[in-house]
Every structure is written in C-alpha cells, then in structure tokens.
Short mmCIF file of C-alpha atoms in Angstrom, two decimals:
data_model
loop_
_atom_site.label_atom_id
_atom_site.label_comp_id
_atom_site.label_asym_id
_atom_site.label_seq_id
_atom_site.Cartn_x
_atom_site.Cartn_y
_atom_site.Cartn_z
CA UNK K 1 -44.73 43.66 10.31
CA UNK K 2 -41.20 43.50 10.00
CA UNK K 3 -39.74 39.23 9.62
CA UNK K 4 -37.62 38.22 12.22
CA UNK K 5 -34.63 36.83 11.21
CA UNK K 6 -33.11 34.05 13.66
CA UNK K 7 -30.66 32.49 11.91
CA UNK K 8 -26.84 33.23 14.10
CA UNK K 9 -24.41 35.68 12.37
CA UNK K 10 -21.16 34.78 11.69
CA UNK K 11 -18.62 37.13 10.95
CA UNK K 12 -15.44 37.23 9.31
CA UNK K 13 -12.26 38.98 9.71
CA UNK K 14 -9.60 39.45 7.16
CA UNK K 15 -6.50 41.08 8.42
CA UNK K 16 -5.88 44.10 6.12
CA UNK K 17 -1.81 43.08 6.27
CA UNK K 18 -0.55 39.59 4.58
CA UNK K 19 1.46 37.46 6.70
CA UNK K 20 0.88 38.60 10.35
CA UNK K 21 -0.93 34.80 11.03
CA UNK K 22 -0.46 31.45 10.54
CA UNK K 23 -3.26 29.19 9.39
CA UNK K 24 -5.08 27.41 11.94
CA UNK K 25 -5.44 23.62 10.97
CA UNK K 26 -9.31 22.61 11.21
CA UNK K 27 -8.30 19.20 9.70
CA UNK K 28 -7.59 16.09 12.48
CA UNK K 29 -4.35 14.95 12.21
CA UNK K 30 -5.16 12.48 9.13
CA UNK K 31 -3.72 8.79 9.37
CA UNK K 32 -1.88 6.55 6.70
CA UNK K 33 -2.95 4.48 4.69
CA UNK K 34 -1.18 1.64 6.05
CA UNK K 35 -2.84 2.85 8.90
CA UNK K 36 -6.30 2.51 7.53
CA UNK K 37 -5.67 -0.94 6.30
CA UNK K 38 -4.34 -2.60 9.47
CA UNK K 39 -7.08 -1.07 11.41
CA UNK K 40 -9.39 -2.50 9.14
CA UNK K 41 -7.83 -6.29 9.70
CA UNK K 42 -7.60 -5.82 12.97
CA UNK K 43 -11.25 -5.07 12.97
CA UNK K 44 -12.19 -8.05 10.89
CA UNK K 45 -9.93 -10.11 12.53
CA UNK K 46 -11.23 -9.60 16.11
CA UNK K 47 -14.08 -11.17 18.34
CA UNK K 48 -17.18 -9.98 18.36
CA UNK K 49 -18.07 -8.19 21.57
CA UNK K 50 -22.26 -9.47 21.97
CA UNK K 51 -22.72 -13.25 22.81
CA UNK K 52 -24.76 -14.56 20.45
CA UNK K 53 -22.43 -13.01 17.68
CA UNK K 54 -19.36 -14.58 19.33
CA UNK K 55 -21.41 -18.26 19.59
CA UNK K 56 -22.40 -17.79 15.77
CA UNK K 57 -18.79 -17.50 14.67
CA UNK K 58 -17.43 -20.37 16.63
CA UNK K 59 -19.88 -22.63 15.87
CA UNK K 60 -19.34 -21.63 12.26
CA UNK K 61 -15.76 -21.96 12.35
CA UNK K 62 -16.04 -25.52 13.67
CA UNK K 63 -19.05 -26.65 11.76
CA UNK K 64 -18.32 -25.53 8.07
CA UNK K 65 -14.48 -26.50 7.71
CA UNK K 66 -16.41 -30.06 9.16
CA UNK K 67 -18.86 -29.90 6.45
CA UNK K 68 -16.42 -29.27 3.60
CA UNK K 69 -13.98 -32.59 4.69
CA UNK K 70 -16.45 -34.11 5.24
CA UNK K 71 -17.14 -33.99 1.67
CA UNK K 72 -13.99 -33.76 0.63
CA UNK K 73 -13.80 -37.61 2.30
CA UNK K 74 -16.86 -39.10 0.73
CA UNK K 75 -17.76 -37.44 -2.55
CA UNK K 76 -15.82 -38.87 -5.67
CA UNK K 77 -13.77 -35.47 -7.02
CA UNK K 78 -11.49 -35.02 -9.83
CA UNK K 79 -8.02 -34.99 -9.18
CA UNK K 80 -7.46 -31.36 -10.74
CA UNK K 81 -10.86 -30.28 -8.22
CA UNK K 82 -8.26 -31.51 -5.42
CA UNK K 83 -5.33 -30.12 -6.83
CA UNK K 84 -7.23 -26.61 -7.01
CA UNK K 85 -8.41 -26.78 -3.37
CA UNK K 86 -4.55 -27.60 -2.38
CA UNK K 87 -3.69 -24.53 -3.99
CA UNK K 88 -6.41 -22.53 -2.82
CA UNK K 89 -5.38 -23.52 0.56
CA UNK K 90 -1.61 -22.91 0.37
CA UNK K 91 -2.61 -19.23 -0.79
CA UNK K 92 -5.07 -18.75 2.24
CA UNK K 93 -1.77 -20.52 4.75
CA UNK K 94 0.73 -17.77 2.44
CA UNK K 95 -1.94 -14.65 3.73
CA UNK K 96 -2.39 -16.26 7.00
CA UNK K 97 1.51 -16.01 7.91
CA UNK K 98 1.25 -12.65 6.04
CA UNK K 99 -0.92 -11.45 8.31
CA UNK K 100 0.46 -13.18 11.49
CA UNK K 101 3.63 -11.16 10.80
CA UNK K 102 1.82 -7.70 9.83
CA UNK K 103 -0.16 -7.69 13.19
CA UNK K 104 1.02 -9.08 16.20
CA UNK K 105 -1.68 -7.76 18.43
CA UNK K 106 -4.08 -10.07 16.40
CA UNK K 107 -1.61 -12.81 16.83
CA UNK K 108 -3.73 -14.93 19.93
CA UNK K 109 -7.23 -14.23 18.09
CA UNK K 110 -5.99 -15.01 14.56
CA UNK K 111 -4.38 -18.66 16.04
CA UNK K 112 -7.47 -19.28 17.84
CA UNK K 113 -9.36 -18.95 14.68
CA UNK K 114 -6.90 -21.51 12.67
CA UNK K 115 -7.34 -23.57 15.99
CA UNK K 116 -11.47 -23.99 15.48
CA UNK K 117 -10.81 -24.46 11.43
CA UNK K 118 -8.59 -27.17 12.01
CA UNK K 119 -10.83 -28.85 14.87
CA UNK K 120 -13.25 -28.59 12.43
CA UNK K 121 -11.58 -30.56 10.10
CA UNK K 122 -10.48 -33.10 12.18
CA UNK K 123 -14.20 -33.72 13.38
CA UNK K 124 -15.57 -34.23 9.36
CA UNK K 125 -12.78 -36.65 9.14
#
C-alpha cells in the first residue's frame, strides 16, 4: 500500500531574470523604541479595567502612604534615615514631573494617583 502523504505543497518561484520585482515586505511596520517605552508607561500608568483590581489599587494607594507616616510620626528614626527618605522622595517628585511632561494622555490618571498618595498621607498624620 502506497502512504498517503497530506501534508500541503508549497511551491516556489524564482524568476529566471534579476531585478524584474521588488521585495514584498512580510515584516509589520516595526515601531520605535521610544515608542515601546511610552506604551509601556502608559500601560503601567493606567487603571485597571476589572473592579476588584481597580478597588485593590485605591485602597492601596490610600492605605500604605498612611501606614508609612504614620510611622514616620511615631517611631524614633535617625536623622540621616529621614534625610534618605527626603531624597528618595525628591527623586520619585523629579520622575513624576518627568513623566507628567513625557505623556500627557496619562496626565488626569497619573494626578489622580499623587491625589490618593497624598490623602494617604494626610490620614497617617
């Protein structure tokens, strides 16, 4: 018995004269990387789209900038602990303006963010 053999044929064609076609492009149009990166922050940057996600992250940006002043308040530090923390923070404001001025369409989301982290301070004060 002869095997049947169902695997699909492809043939190929190579034009017997150079330089009668152009090369057909079977890449996608490939993007930057500048490209890459901002869609990548705006990714990280954004809401999440399911509800209990969403409630996680607010309640987490309210509830651990709370827990950190309030320890900031009531545990006894040393003044270079506080002095690394301020600088920590002015680095983290630097990136934050950084950012606000690389992407303006995460301009309301990124503000809102801040917005929580600072309520959250104020409520561990």
């Amino acid at each position: 018995m002869a095997e049947v053999d169902n695997q699909q044929k492809i043939t190929v064609e190579i034009p017997s004269v150079r330089g009668n076609f152009a090369p057909l492009s079977t890449t996608p149009q490939q993007t930057s990387r500048l490209d890459l990166f901002r869609r990548g922050w705006v990714d990280a940057i954004a809401l999440p789209d399911n509800l209990p996600d969403l409630a996680f992250h607010l309640a987490a940006h309210i509830t651990i900038p709370a827990l950190f002043s309030s320890c900031w308040v009531s545990l006894p530090m040393p003044s270079f602990l506080r002095l690394l923390v301020l600088g920590v923070l002015a680095v983290a404001g630097a990136v934050l303006c950084y950012l606000r001025d690389l992407l303006p369409e995460v301009d309301k989301v990124l503000l809102f963010r801040v917005g929580l982290v600072a309520l959250g301070v104020l409520l561990g004060l």
